[in-house]
Amino acid sequence: MMHSLLRENTGAQSDRIRVVIVDDHPAIREALSDTINSAMGMEVVGQASTAAEAFRLIEKERPTVAVVDISLEDAHGLDLVQNIRAQFPEVLVVIFSMYDESVYAERAIRAGASGYLMKSEPTQSVVEAIRAVVRGEVYLSRRMASRILSKVAMGRAPGPGFAIDELTDREMAVFQMLGQGYTIEEIAERLNLSRKTVETYRRRAKEKLGFDSVAELLQFAVQWTHAQGRGGKL
């Protein structure tokens, strides 16, 4: 069961909800497209497999909602969310990802997304999420909504957090991509950063996670990424 938090609607609501789907898996795009097109008052106006394609598509179609995966071939999904919100503030973003919401949901909302749900949810839940964000709500699982509200109410995290929560979004992106087997040069290219900057993020991640060496960090990154269901290069 999902839960919504009221939030100011920054997107334009129209009679028909126009949706673009951004995911690197064709089967998932098609499944989402079929579900959304069968929903009353919705239509998929385009699909993209990369961030570059997504940006061109959104610029052309100006959809109501973009449904975006975090792991894309040419960029990190949170960067795409930030870019969409900066360039097209009227376009609402829903993240549909394999990655655990406890790690990424709050990061996605901070980046500008209006909703987050995991791919373990049925595709029909994406329709519910789209309707919720168009109504001006944030769409999260009940557990994540409770966690975020607790932080707001208490002014801090409700208890000791998992160390990985201490990573910034950039540190988290570098850590994740290291676990997927990308080299420093490849990460720098995908995130449009210098090698030195990527190495700095790697060092900070190593320190925050309490490892003495880069090798230990890499081993943990690979284990963590496999556990999340994305154990290799995309």
mmCIF file of N, CA and C in Angstrom, residues 23-98:
data_model
loop_
_atom_site.group_PDB
_atom_site.id
_atom_site.type_symbol
_atom_site.label_atom_id
_atom_site.label_comp_id
_atom_site.label_asym_id
_atom_site.label_seq_id
_atom_site.Cartn_x
_atom_site.Cartn_y
_atom_site.Cartn_z
ATOM 1 N N ASP A 23 14.006 4.565 -19.317
ATOM 2 C CA ASP A 23 14.513 3.340 -18.707
ATOM 3 C C ASP A 23 15.361 2.624 -19.742
ATOM 4 N N ASP A 24 16.450 1.978 -19.287
ATOM 5 C CA ASP A 24 17.340 1.326 -20.245
ATOM 6 C C ASP A 24 16.929 -0.100 -20.586
ATOM 7 N N HIS A 25 15.819 -0.570 -20.047
ATOM 8 C CA HIS A 25 15.332 -1.913 -20.343
ATOM 9 C C HIS A 25 14.081 -1.833 -21.231
ATOM 10 N N PRO A 26 14.161 -2.281 -22.492
ATOM 11 C CA PRO A 26 13.012 -2.203 -23.398
ATOM 12 C C PRO A 26 11.765 -2.892 -22.852
ATOM 13 N N ALA A 27 11.940 -4.043 -22.199
ATOM 14 C CA ALA A 27 10.774 -4.774 -21.693
ATOM 15 C C ALA A 27 10.042 -3.971 -20.628
ATOM 16 N N ILE A 28 10.789 -3.287 -19.778
ATOM 17 C CA ILE A 28 10.164 -2.467 -18.742
ATOM 18 C C ILE A 28 9.465 -1.274 -19.374
ATOM 19 N N ARG A 29 10.096 -0.650 -20.352
ATOM 20 C CA ARG A 29 9.455 0.483 -21.031
ATOM 21 C C ARG A 29 8.140 0.059 -21.664
ATOM 22 N N GLU A 30 8.141 -1.102 -22.313
ATOM 23 C CA GLU A 30 6.927 -1.554 -22.973
ATOM 24 C C GLU A 30 5.829 -1.908 -21.970
ATOM 25 N N ALA A 31 6.215 -2.553 -20.870
ATOM 26 C CA ALA A 31 5.235 -2.906 -19.843
ATOM 27 C C ALA A 31 4.619 -1.649 -19.240
ATOM 28 N N LEU A 32 5.449 -0.669 -18.941
ATOM 29 C CA LEU A 32 4.944 0.589 -18.398
ATOM 30 C C LEU A 32 4.053 1.302 -19.411
ATOM 31 N N SER A 33 4.496 1.308 -20.656
ATOM 32 C CA SER A 33 3.729 1.981 -21.703
ATOM 33 C C SER A 33 2.339 1.364 -21.848
ATOM 34 N N ASP A 34 2.274 0.034 -21.863
ATOM 35 C CA ASP A 34 0.981 -0.641 -21.988
ATOM 36 C C ASP A 34 0.068 -0.292 -20.822
ATOM 37 N N THR A 35 0.625 -0.300 -19.610
ATOM 38 C CA THR A 35 -0.182 -0.015 -18.419
ATOM 39 C C THR A 35 -0.674 1.423 -18.418
ATOM 40 N N ILE A 36 0.216 2.349 -18.723
ATOM 41 C CA ILE A 36 -0.153 3.768 -18.689
ATOM 42 C C ILE A 36 -1.149 4.100 -19.800
ATOM 43 N N ASN A 37 -0.924 3.573 -20.995
ATOM 44 C CA ASN A 37 -1.838 3.860 -22.107
ATOM 45 C C ASN A 37 -3.229 3.276 -21.887
ATOM 46 N N SER A 38 -3.313 2.229 -21.063
ATOM 47 C CA SER A 38 -4.620 1.633 -20.786
ATOM 48 C C SER A 38 -5.362 2.361 -19.674
ATOM 49 N N ALA A 39 -4.669 3.285 -18.991
ATOM 50 C CA ALA A 39 -5.300 4.048 -17.908
ATOM 51 C C ALA A 39 -6.078 5.218 -18.485
ATOM 52 N N MET A 40 -7.219 5.491 -17.914
ATOM 53 C CA MET A 40 -8.059 6.574 -18.405
ATOM 54 C C MET A 40 -7.368 7.928 -18.217
ATOM 55 N N GLY A 41 -7.351 8.706 -19.271
ATOM 56 C CA GLY A 41 -6.821 10.062 -19.182
ATOM 57 C C GLY A 41 -5.320 10.167 -19.249
ATOM 58 N N MET A 42 -4.635 9.093 -19.640
ATOM 59 C CA MET A 42 -3.179 9.118 -19.741
ATOM 60 C C MET A 42 -2.720 8.629 -21.108
ATOM 61 N N GLU A 43 -1.565 9.117 -21.536
ATOM 62 C CA GLU A 43 -0.956 8.598 -22.750
ATOM 63 C C GLU A 43 0.553 8.735 -22.676
ATOM 64 N N VAL A 44 1.260 7.744 -23.183
ATOM 65 C CA VAL A 44 2.714 7.796 -23.277
ATOM 66 C C VAL A 44 3.063 8.483 -24.589
ATOM 67 N N VAL A 45 3.795 9.585 -24.504
ATOM 68 C CA VAL A 45 4.122 10.351 -25.702
ATOM 69 C C VAL A 45 5.543 10.099 -26.180
ATOM 70 N N GLY A 46 6.275 9.226 -25.467
ATOM 71 C CA GLY A 46 7.616 8.894 -25.913
ATOM 72 C C GLY A 46 8.369 8.055 -24.905
ATOM 73 N N GLN A 47 9.400 7.344 -25.405
ATOM 74 C CA GLN A 47 10.252 6.516 -24.564
ATOM 75 C C GLN A 47 11.716 6.838 -24.861
ATOM 76 N N ALA A 48 12.553 6.722 -23.836
ATOM 77 C CA ALA A 48 13.987 6.964 -24.008
ATOM 78 C C ALA A 48 14.765 5.960 -23.178
ATOM 79 N N SER A 49 15.958 5.603 -23.663
ATOM 80 C CA SER A 49 16.793 4.650 -22.937
ATOM 81 C C SER A 49 18.003 5.313 -22.288
ATOM 82 N N THR A 50 18.282 6.574 -22.641
ATOM 83 C CA THR A 50 19.418 7.290 -22.083
ATOM 84 C C THR A 50 18.977 8.679 -21.625
ATOM 85 N N ALA A 51 19.836 9.314 -20.830
ATOM 86 C CA ALA A 51 19.539 10.666 -20.358
ATOM 87 C C ALA A 51 19.523 11.656 -21.517
ATOM 88 N N ALA A 52 20.438 11.485 -22.471
ATOM 89 C CA ALA A 52 20.490 12.396 -23.615
ATOM 90 C C ALA A 52 19.209 12.307 -24.440
ATOM 91 N N GLU A 53 18.749 11.082 -24.697
ATOM 92 C CA GLU A 53 17.504 10.903 -25.426
ATOM 93 C C GLU A 53 16.338 11.493 -24.643
ATOM 94 N N ALA A 54 16.358 11.273 -23.335
ATOM 95 C CA ALA A 54 15.266 11.750 -22.483
ATOM 96 C C ALA A 54 15.159 13.269 -22.536
ATOM 97 N N PHE A 55 16.301 13.932 -22.463
ATOM 98 C CA PHE A 55 16.282 15.394 -22.456
ATOM 99 C C PHE A 55 15.732 15.938 -23.766
ATOM 100 N N ARG A 56 16.149 15.335 -24.885
ATOM 101 C CA ARG A 56 15.632 15.781 -26.186
ATOM 102 C C ARG A 56 14.138 15.520 -26.288
ATOM 103 N N LEU A 57 13.709 14.368 -25.797
ATOM 104 C CA LEU A 57 12.299 14.004 -25.858
ATOM 105 C C LEU A 57 11.441 14.937 -25.017
ATOM 106 N N ILE A 58 11.908 15.231 -23.813
ATOM 107 C CA ILE A 58 11.158 16.112 -22.926
ATOM 108 C C ILE A 58 11.083 17.522 -23.504
ATOM 109 N N GLU A 59 12.180 17.977 -24.089
ATOM 110 C CA GLU A 59 12.181 19.302 -24.709
ATOM 111 C C GLU A 59 11.182 19.375 -25.856
ATOM 112 N N LYS A 60 11.057 18.281 -26.599
ATOM 113 C CA LYS A 60 10.141 18.256 -27.745
ATOM 114 C C LYS A 60 8.691 18.099 -27.315
ATOM 115 N N GLU A 61 8.422 17.155 -26.403
ATOM 116 C CA GLU A 61 7.045 16.789 -26.077
ATOM 117 C C GLU A 61 6.457 17.564 -24.896
ATOM 118 N N ARG A 62 7.301 18.104 -24.020
ATOM 119 C CA ARG A 62 6.855 18.802 -22.816
ATOM 120 C C ARG A 62 5.757 18.002 -22.095
ATOM 121 N N PRO A 63 6.098 16.816 -21.602
ATOM 122 C CA PRO A 63 5.093 15.961 -20.960
ATOM 123 C C PRO A 63 4.674 16.520 -19.600
ATOM 124 N N THR A 64 3.624 15.946 -19.064
ATOM 125 C CA THR A 64 3.196 16.286 -17.711
ATOM 126 C C THR A 64 4.117 15.616 -16.699
ATOM 127 N N VAL A 65 4.439 14.345 -16.964
ATOM 128 C CA VAL A 65 5.216 13.534 -16.022
ATOM 129 C C VAL A 65 6.279 12.744 -16.776
ATOM 130 N N ALA A 66 7.464 12.644 -16.173
ATOM 131 C CA ALA A 66 8.514 11.755 -16.667
ATOM 132 C C ALA A 66 8.722 10.647 -15.643
ATOM 133 N N VAL A 67 8.638 9.393 -16.089
ATOM 134 C CA VAL A 67 8.912 8.243 -15.227
ATOM 135 C C VAL A 67 10.339 7.809 -15.524
ATOM 136 N N VAL A 68 11.222 7.894 -14.528
ATOM 137 C CA VAL A 68 12.666 7.784 -14.755
ATOM 138 C C VAL A 68 13.290 6.704 -13.874
ATOM 139 N N ASP A 69 14.183 5.913 -14.479
ATOM 140 C CA ASP A 69 14.995 4.966 -13.716
ATOM 141 C C ASP A 69 16.257 5.683 -13.230
ATOM 142 N N ILE A 70 16.839 5.210 -12.141
ATOM 143 C CA ILE A 70 18.068 5.823 -11.622
ATOM 144 C C ILE A 70 19.281 5.432 -12.445
ATOM 145 N N SER A 71 19.386 4.164 -12.840
ATOM 146 C CA SER A 71 20.562 3.685 -13.568
ATOM 147 C C SER A 71 20.328 3.788 -15.066
ATOM 148 N N LEU A 72 21.066 4.689 -15.694
ATOM 149 C CA LEU A 72 20.962 4.887 -17.132
ATOM 150 C C LEU A 72 22.337 4.716 -17.755
ATOM 151 N N GLU A 73 22.348 4.492 -19.044
ATOM 152 C CA GLU A 73 23.599 4.177 -19.739
ATOM 153 C C GLU A 73 24.592 5.324 -19.717
ATOM 154 N N ASP A 74 24.096 6.555 -19.800
ATOM 155 C CA ASP A 74 25.001 7.691 -19.987
ATOM 156 C C ASP A 74 24.995 8.697 -18.846
ATOM 157 N N ALA A 75 24.266 8.430 -17.782
ATOM 158 C CA ALA A 75 24.211 9.388 -16.679
ATOM 159 C C ALA A 75 23.592 8.724 -15.462
ATOM 160 N N HIS A 76 23.713 9.403 -14.338
ATOM 161 C CA HIS A 76 23.031 8.944 -13.138
ATOM 162 C C HIS A 76 21.646 9.583 -13.120
ATOM 163 N N GLY A 77 20.643 8.787 -12.764
ATOM 164 C CA GLY A 77 19.265 9.262 -12.823
ATOM 165 C C GLY A 77 18.989 10.490 -11.987
ATOM 166 N N LEU A 78 19.664 10.629 -10.843
ATOM 167 C CA LEU A 78 19.431 11.802 -9.999
ATOM 168 C C LEU A 78 19.917 13.072 -10.690
ATOM 169 N N ASP A 79 20.993 12.964 -11.475
ATOM 170 C CA ASP A 79 21.440 14.116 -12.260
ATOM 171 C C ASP A 79 20.378 14.497 -13.284
ATOM 172 N N LEU A 80 19.783 13.492 -13.908
ATOM 173 C CA LEU A 80 18.737 13.763 -14.896
ATOM 174 C C LEU A 80 17.546 14.442 -14.231
ATOM 175 N N VAL A 81 17.171 13.983 -13.051
ATOM 176 C CA VAL A 81 16.062 14.609 -12.327
ATOM 177 C C VAL A 81 16.356 16.085 -12.091
ATOM 178 N N GLN A 82 17.546 16.379 -11.595
ATOM 179 C CA GLN A 82 17.917 17.763 -11.322
ATOM 180 C C GLN A 82 17.892 18.605 -12.598
ATOM 181 N N ASN A 83 18.388 18.039 -13.696
ATOM 182 C CA ASN A 83 18.411 18.780 -14.961
ATOM 183 C C ASN A 83 17.003 19.023 -15.494
ATOM 184 N N ILE A 84 16.142 18.023 -15.378
ATOM 185 C CA ILE A 84 14.761 18.196 -15.825
ATOM 186 C C ILE A 84 14.087 19.299 -15.029
ATOM 187 N N ARG A 85 14.236 19.247 -13.705
ATOM 188 C CA ARG A 85 13.578 20.232 -12.854
ATOM 189 C C ARG A 85 14.132 21.639 -13.093
ATOM 190 N N ALA A 86 15.423 21.726 -13.430
ATOM 191 C CA ALA A 86 16.021 23.034 -13.684
ATOM 192 C C ALA A 86 15.562 23.619 -15.017
ATOM 193 N N GLN A 87 15.511 22.766 -16.051
ATOM 194 C CA GLN A 87 15.178 23.246 -17.397
ATOM 195 C C GLN A 87 13.676 23.250 -17.674
ATOM 196 N N PHE A 88 12.965 22.298 -17.088
ATOM 197 C CA PHE A 88 11.530 22.177 -17.344
ATOM 198 C C PHE A 88 10.794 22.014 -16.014
ATOM 199 N N PRO A 89 10.704 23.064 -15.216
ATOM 200 C CA PRO A 89 10.124 22.946 -13.871
ATOM 201 C C PRO A 89 8.666 22.511 -13.851
ATOM 202 N N GLU A 90 7.997 22.626 -14.985
ATOM 203 C CA GLU A 90 6.599 22.199 -15.042
ATOM 204 C C GLU A 90 6.463 20.684 -15.183
ATOM 205 N N VAL A 91 7.548 19.995 -15.533
ATOM 206 C CA VAL A 91 7.508 18.546 -15.721
ATOM 207 C C VAL A 91 7.757 17.857 -14.377
ATOM 208 N N LEU A 92 6.818 17.023 -13.968
ATOM 209 C CA LEU A 92 6.945 16.270 -12.722
ATOM 210 C C LEU A 92 7.706 14.975 -12.980
ATOM 211 N N VAL A 93 8.439 14.508 -11.983
ATOM 212 C CA VAL A 93 9.269 13.318 -12.159
ATOM 213 C C VAL A 93 8.907 12.263 -11.118
ATOM 214 N N VAL A 94 8.706 11.034 -11.597
ATOM 215 C CA VAL A 94 8.502 9.871 -10.730
ATOM 216 C C VAL A 94 9.649 8.902 -10.989
ATOM 217 N N ILE A 95 10.351 8.490 -9.928
ATOM 218 C CA ILE A 95 11.430 7.513 -10.058
ATOM 219 C C ILE A 95 10.852 6.108 -9.906
ATOM 220 N N PHE A 96 11.198 5.224 -10.845
ATOM 221 C CA PHE A 96 10.792 3.815 -10.808
ATOM 222 C C PHE A 96 12.076 3.007 -10.905
ATOM 223 N N SER A 97 12.536 2.449 -9.785
ATOM 224 C CA SER A 97 13.901 1.926 -9.716
ATOM 225 C C SER A 97 13.988 0.588 -8.996
ATOM 226 N N MET A 98 15.044 -0.173 -9.328
ATOM 227 C CA MET A 98 15.345 -1.401 -8.600
ATOM 228 C C MET A 98 15.981 -1.115 -7.254
#
